[in-house]
Short mmCIF file of C-alpha atoms and ligand atoms in Angstrom, two decimals:
data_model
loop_
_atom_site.label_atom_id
_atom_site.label_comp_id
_atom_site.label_asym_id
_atom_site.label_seq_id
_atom_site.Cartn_x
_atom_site.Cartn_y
_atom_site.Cartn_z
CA UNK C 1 3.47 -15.08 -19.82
CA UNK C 2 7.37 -14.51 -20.81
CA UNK C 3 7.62 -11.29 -18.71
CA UNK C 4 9.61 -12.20 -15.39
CA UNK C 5 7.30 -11.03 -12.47
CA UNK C 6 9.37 -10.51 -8.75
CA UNK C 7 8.09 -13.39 -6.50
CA UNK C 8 7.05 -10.75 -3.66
CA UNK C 9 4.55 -9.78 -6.45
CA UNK C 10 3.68 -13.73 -6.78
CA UNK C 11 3.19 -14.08 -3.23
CA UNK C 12 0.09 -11.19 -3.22
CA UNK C 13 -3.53 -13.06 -2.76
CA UNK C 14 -5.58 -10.59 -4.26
CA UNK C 15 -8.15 -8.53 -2.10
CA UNK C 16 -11.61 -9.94 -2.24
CA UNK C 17 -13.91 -7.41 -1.97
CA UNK C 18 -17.21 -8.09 0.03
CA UNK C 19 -19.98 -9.64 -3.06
CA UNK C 20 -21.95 -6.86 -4.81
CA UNK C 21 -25.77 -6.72 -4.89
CA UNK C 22 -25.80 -6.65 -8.44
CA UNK C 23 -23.33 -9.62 -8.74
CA UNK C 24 -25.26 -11.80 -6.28
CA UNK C 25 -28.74 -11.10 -7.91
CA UNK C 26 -27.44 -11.79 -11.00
CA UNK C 27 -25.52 -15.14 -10.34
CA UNK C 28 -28.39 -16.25 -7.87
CA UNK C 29 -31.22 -14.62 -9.89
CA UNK C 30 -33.48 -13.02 -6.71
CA UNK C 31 -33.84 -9.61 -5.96
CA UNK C 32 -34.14 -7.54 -3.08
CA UNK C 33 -31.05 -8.77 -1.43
CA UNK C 34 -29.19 -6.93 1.38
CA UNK C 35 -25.39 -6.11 1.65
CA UNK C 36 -23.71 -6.23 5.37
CA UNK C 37 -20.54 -7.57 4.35
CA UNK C 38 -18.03 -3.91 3.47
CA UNK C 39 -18.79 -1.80 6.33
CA UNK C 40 -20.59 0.70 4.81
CA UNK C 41 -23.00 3.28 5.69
CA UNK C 42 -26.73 2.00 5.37
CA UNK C 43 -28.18 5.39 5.08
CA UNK C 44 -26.45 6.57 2.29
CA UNK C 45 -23.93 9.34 1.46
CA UNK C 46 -24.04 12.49 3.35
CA UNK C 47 -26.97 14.38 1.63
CA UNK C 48 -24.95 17.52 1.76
CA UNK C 49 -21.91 16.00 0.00
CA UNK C 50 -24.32 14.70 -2.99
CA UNK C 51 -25.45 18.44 -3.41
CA UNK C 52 -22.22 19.29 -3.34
CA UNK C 53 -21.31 17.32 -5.83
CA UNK C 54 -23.63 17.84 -8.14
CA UNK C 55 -22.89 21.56 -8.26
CA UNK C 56 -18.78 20.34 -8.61
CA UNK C 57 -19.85 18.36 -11.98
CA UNK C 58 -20.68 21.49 -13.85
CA UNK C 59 -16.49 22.01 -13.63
CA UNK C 60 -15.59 18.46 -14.70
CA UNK C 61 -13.97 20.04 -17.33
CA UNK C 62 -11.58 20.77 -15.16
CA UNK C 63 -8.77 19.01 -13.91
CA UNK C 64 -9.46 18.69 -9.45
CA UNK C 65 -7.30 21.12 -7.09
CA UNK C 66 -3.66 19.18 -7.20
CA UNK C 67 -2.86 20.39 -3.49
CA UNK C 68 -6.40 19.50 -2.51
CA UNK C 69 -6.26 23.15 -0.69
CA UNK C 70 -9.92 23.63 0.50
CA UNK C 71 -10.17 20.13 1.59
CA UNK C 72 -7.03 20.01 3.22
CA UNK C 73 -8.28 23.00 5.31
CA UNK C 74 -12.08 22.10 6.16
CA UNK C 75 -9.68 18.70 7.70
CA UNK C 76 -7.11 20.66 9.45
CA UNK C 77 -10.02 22.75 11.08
CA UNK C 78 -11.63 19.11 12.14
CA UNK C 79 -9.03 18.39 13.53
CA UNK C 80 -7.00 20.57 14.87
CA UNK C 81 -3.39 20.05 13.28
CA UNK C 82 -1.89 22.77 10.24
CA UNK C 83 -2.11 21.69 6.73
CA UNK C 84 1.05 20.52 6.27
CA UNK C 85 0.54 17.57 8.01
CA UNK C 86 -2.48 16.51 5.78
CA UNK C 87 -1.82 13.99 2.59
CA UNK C 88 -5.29 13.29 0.59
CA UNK C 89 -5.27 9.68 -0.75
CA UNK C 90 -7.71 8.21 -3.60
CA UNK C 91 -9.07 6.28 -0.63
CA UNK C 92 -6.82 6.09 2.59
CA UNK C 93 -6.11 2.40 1.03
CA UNK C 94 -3.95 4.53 -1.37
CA UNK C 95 -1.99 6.42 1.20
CA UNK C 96 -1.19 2.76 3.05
CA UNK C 97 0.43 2.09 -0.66
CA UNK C 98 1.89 5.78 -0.63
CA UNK C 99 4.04 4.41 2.59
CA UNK C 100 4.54 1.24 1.75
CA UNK C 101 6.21 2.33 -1.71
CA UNK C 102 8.03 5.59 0.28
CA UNK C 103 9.17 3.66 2.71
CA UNK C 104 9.77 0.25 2.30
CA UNK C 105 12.46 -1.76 0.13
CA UNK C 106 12.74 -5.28 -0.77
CA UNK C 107 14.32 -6.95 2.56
CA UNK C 108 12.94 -4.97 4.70
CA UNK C 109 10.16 -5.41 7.52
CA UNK C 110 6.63 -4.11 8.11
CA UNK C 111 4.97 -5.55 11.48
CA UNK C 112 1.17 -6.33 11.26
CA UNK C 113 -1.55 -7.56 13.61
CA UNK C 114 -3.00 -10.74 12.17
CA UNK C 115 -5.88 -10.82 11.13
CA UNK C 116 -6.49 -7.77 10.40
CA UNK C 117 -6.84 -4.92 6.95
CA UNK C 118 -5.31 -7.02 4.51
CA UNK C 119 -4.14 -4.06 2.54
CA UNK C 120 -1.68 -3.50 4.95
CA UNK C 121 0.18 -7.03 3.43
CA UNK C 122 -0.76 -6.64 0.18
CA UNK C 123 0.95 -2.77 0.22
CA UNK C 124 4.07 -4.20 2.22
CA UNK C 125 4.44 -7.32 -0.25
CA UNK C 126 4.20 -5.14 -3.55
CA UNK C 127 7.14 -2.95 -2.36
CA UNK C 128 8.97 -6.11 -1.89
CA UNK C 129 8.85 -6.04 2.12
CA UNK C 130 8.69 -9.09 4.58
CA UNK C 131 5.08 -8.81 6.49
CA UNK C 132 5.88 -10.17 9.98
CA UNK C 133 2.41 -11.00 11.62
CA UNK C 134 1.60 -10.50 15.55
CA UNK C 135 -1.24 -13.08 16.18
CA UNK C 136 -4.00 -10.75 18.23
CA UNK C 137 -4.83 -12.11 21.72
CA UNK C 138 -8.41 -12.20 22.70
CA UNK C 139 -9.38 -10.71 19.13
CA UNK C 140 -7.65 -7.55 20.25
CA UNK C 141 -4.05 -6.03 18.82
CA UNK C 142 -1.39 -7.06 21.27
CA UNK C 143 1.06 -4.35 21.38
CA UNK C 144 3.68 -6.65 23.36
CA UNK C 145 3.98 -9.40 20.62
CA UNK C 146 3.67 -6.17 18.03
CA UNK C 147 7.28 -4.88 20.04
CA UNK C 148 8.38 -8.35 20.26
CA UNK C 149 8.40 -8.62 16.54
CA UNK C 150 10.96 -5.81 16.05
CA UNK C 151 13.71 -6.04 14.19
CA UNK C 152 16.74 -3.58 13.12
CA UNK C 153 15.05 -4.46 9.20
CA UNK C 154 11.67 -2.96 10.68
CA UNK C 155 10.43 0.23 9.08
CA UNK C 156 6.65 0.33 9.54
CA UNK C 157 4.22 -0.97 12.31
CA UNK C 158 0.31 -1.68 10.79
CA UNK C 159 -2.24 -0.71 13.46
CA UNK C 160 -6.02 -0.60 13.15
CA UNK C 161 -8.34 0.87 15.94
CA UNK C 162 -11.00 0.09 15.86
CA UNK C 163 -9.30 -3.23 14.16
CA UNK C 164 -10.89 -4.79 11.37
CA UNK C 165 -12.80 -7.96 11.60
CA UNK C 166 -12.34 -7.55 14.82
CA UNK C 167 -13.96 -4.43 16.25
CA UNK C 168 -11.62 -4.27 19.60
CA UNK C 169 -9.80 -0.98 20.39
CA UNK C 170 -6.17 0.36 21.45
CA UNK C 171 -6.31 1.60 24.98
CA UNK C 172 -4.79 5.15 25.75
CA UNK C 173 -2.76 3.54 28.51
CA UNK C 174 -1.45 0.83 26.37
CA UNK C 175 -0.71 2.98 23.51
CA UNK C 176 1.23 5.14 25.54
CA UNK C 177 3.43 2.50 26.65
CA UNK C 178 3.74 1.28 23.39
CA UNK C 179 4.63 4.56 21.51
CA UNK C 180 7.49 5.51 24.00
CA UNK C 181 9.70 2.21 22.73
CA UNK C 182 9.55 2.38 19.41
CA UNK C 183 12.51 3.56 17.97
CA UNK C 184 12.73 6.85 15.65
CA UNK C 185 13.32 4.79 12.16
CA UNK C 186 10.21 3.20 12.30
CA UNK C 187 6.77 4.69 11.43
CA UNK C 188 3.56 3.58 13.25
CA UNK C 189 0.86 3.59 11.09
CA UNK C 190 -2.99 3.79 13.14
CA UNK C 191 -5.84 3.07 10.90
CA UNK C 192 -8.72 4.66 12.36
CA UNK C 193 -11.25 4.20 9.28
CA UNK C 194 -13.61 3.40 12.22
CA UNK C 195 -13.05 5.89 15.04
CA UNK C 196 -16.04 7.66 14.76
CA UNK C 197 -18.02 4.58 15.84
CA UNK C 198 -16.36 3.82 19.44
CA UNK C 199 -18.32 4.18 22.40
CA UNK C 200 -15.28 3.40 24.93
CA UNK C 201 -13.62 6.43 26.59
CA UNK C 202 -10.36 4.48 27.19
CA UNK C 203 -9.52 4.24 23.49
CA UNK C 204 -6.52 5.49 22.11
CA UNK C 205 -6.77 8.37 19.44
CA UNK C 206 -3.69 8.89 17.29
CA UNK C 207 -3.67 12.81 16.55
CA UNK C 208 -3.51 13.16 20.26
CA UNK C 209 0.01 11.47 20.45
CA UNK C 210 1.22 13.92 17.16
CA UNK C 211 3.96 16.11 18.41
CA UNK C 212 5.72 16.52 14.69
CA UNK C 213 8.62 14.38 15.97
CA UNK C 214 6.99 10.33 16.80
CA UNK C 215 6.82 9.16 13.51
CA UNK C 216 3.31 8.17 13.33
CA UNK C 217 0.80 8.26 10.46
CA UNK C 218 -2.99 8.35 11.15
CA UNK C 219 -5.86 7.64 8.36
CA UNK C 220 -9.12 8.15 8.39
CA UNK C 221 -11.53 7.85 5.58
CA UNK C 222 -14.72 9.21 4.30
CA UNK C 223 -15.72 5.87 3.01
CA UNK C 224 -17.73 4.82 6.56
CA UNK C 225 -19.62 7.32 8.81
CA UNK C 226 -19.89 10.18 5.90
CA UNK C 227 -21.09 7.16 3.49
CA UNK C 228 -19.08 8.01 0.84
CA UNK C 229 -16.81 4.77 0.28
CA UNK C 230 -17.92 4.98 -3.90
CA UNK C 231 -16.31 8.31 -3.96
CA UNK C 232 -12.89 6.92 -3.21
CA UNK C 233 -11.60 9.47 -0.63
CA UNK C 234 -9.19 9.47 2.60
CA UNK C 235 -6.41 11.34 4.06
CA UNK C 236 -3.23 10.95 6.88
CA UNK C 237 -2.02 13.07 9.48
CA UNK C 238 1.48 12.82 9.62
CA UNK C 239 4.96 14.62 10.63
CA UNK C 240 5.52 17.63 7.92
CA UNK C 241 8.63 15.33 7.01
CA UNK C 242 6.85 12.16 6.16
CA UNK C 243 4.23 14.37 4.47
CA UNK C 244 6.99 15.88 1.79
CA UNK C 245 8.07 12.64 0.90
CA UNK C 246 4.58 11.39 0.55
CA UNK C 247 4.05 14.10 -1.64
CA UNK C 248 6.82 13.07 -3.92
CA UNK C 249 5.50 9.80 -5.29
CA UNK C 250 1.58 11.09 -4.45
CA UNK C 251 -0.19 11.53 -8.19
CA UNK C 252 -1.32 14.96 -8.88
CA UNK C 253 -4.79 14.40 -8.73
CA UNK C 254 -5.25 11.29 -6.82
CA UNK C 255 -8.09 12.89 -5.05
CA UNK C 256 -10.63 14.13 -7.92
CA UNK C 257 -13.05 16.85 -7.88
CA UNK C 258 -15.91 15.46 -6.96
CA UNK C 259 -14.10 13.47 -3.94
CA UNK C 260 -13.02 16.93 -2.95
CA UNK C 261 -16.10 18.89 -3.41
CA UNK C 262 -18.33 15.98 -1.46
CA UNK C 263 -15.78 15.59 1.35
CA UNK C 264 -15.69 19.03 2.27
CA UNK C 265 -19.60 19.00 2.36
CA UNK C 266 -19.46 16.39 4.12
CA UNK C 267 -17.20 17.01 6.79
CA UNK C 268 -20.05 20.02 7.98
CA UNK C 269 -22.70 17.87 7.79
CA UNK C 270 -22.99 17.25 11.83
CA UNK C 271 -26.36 16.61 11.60
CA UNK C 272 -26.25 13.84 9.32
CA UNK C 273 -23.01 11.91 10.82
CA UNK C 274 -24.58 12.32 14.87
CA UNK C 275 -27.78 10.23 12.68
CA UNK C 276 -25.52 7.75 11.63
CA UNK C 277 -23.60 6.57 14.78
CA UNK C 278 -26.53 6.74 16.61
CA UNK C 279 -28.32 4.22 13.97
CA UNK C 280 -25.16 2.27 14.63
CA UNK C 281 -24.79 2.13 18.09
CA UNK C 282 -28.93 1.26 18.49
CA UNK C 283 -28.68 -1.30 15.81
CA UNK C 284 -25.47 -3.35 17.91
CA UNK C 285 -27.89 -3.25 21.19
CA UNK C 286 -30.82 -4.12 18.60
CA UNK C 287 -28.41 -7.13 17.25
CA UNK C 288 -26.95 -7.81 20.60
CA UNK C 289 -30.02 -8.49 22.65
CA UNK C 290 -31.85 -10.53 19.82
CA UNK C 291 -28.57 -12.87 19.57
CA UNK C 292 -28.07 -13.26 23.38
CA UNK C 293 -32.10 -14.22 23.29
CA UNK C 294 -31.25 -17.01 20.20
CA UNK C 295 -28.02 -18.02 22.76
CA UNK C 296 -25.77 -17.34 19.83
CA UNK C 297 -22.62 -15.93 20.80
CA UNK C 298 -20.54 -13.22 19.34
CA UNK C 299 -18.31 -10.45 19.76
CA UNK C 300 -18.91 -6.86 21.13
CA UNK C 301 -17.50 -4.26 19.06
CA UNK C 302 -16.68 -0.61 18.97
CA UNK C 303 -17.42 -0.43 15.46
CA UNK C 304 -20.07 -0.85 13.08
CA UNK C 305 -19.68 -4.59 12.46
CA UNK C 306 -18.81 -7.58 14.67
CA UNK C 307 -18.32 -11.55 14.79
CA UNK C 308 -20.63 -13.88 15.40
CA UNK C 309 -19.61 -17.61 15.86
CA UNK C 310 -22.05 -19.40 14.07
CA UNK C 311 -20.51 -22.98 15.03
CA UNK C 312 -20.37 -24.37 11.47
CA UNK C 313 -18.32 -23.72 8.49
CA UNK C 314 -18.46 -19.97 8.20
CA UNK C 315 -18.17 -20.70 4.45
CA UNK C 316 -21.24 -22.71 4.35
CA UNK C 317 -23.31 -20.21 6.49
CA UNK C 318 -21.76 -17.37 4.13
CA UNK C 319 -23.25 -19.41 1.09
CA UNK C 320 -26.46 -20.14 2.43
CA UNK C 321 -26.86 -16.65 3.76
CA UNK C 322 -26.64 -15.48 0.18
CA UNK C 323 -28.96 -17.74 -1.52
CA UNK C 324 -31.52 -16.11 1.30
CA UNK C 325 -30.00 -12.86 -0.06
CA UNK C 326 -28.03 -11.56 2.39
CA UNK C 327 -24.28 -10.86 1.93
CA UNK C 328 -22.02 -11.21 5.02
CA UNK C 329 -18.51 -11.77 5.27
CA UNK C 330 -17.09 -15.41 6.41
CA UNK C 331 -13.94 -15.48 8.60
CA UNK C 332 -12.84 -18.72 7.53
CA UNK C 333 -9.51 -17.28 5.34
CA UNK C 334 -8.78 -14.85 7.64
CA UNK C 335 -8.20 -18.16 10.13
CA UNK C 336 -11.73 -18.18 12.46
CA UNK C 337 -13.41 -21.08 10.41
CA UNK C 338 -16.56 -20.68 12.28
CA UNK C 339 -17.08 -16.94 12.27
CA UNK C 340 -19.04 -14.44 9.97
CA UNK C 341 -18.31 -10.85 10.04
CA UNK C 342 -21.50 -8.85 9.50
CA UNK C 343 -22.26 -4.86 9.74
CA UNK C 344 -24.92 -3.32 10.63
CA UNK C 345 -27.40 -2.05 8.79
CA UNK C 346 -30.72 -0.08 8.54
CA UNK C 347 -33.63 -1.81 10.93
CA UNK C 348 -35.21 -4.03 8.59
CA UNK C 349 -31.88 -4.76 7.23
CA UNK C 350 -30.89 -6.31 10.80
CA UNK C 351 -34.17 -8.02 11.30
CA UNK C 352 -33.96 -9.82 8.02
CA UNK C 353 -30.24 -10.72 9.08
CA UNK C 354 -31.38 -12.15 12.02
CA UNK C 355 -34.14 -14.62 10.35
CA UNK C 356 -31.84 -15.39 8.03
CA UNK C 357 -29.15 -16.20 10.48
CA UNK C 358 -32.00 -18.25 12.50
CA UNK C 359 -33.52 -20.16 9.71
CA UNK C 360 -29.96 -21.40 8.55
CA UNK C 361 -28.28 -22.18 12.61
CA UNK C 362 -31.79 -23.88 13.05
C1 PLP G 401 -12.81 0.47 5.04
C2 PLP G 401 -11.44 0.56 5.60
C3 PLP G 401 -10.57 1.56 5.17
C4 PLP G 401 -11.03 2.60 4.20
O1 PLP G 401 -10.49 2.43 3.00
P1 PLP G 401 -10.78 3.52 1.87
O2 PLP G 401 -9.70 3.23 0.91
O3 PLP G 401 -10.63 4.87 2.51
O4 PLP G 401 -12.15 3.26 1.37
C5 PLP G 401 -9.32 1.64 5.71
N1 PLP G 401 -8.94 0.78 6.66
C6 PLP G 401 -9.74 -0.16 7.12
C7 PLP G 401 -9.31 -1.05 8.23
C8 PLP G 401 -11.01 -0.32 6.59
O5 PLP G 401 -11.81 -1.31 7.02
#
């Protein structure tokens, strides 16, 4: 190619996503295969956001609502924080490139737990920005070596709690230390596509700490608990400021109508999302007890997947996991050679996990 490309662009490894059904049973030729490997929701979208959708197509004709008004809304009722603090993303991967494109230049600095969402580095690099990594201590974030890392070239701080692979949270008494030294030029970004799922009291919420002045940016997603992750649909709360500038570069409809329409559903469907962490939070003790049984050890989590250190190559055990049909995630680029990442899924899903997972450490 003749076209010069910037070598921050170079430097991006591109995101690979977690193997789809249909790919693996059509390279491996089986069928019936399970997915744990993406986090998402093994009962299936909210069932009032698919009948709201359905009545939305009859207006695809139509281009979505630009300001996202109703949605916006139904969120800042959830919540509890006015509309102007809400930005709608095509996915809240979309707002993390909203910021990172706002708000960072080439030469500057964005601060990130390592490992963690690798969007985070692939947003920061694209806008030409230095990621500076902050190694996590005991698999959790560790908001000293995050400070540590600071720099007068710093603009934005990557945080994810519950983090992913991990599953460990931010304490409240932590992130209050944290948040009170960090200067007013940089933004903290908390990533809480996972909050739903915690079970620990002591963890840290962001909209708690929003007081319209601490530059801090919390997203949360519809792609998890509300099952929704094909309909490509997430928003931030944010300071009114950061929010107008967001809004500058935002595309007009970046959140479409059916994302809309479905979201709104799905943020009244109680019923459905109280099923869904409850299936979670049964299926970890399900998965925890039958491991501790096998002596296999892993990692307790606060969120709907967790590690497991399978005491091979993670690669291997991700390969021979799939020809059994079962998609996990190995840890092995993101630097724990010997550790898958699996979610949990329906019942049967976790029990043929497990025999999978047996037959191969056997
Ligand atoms: C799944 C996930 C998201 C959600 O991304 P969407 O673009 O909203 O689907 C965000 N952050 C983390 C850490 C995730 O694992």
């Amino acid at each position: 190619m003749k076209i010069p490309v910037p070598d921050y662009i170079l430097s991006i490894t591109p995101y690979s996503p977690g193997k789809p059904l249909e790919e693996l049973e059509r390279e491996y030729g089986i069928a019936d295969s399970i997915k744990l490997a993406s986090n998402e929701n093994p009962l299936g979208p909210s069932p009032m956001a698919i009948e709201a959708i359905k009545n939305a197509m009859l207006r695809l004709n139509r281009y979505p609502d630009g300001s996202g008004h109703d949605l916006i809304r139904k969120i800042s009722d959830h919540i509890g924080v006015s509309p102007r603090h809400i930005v709608l993303g095509n996915g809240s991967d979309e707002i993390i490139g909203m910021l990172a494109f706002a708000f960072l230049q080439p030469g500057d600095e964005a601060v990130l737990p390592n490992p963690s969402f690798l969007m985070y580095d692939i947003m920061a690099r694209g806008a030409g920005a230095v990621p500076v990594f902050a190694p996590l201590t005991s698999l959790s974030i560790d908001l000293d070596l995050i400070l540590e890392r600071i720099t007068p070239k710093t603009r934005i701080i990557f945080l994810c709690n519950p983090n992913n692979p991990t599953g460990t949270i931010i304490t409240n008494n932590d992130f209050d230390a944290f948040i009170k030294e960090i200067p007013e030029d940089i933004i903290v970004v908390m990533d809480e596509a996972y909050i739903e799922f915690v079970r620990d009291q002591n963890c840290a919420v962001g909209y708690e700490y929003m007081d319209n002045k601490t530059p801090l940016v919390i997203l949360r997603t519809f792609s998890k608990v509300y099952g929704l992750a094909g309909l490509r649909i997430g928003y931030g709360i944010m300071p009114a400021a950061i929010a107008d500038i967001l809004n500058r570069i935002r595309l007009p409809f970046n959140a479409n109508s059916l994302a809309q329409a479905g979201a709104c559903a799905a943020l009244e469907d109680k019923g459905f999302i109280e099923k869904v962490v409850s299936l979670i939070h049964e299926g970890l003790d399900f998965l925890y007890d039958a491991l501790d049984r096998r002596g296999i050890k892993y990692f307790p989590t606060q969120s709907n997947f967790f590690l497991i250190d399978v005491r091979k190559d993670a690669d291997d055990i991700y390969e021979n996991m799939l020809r059994q049909g079962v998609i996990v995630r190995s840890m092995k680029s993101y630097g724990y050679p010997s550790y898958i990442r699996v979610n949990v899924g329906l019942r049967e899903e976790n029990v043929r996990f497990l025999q999978a997972l047996e037959k191969i450490m056997a």
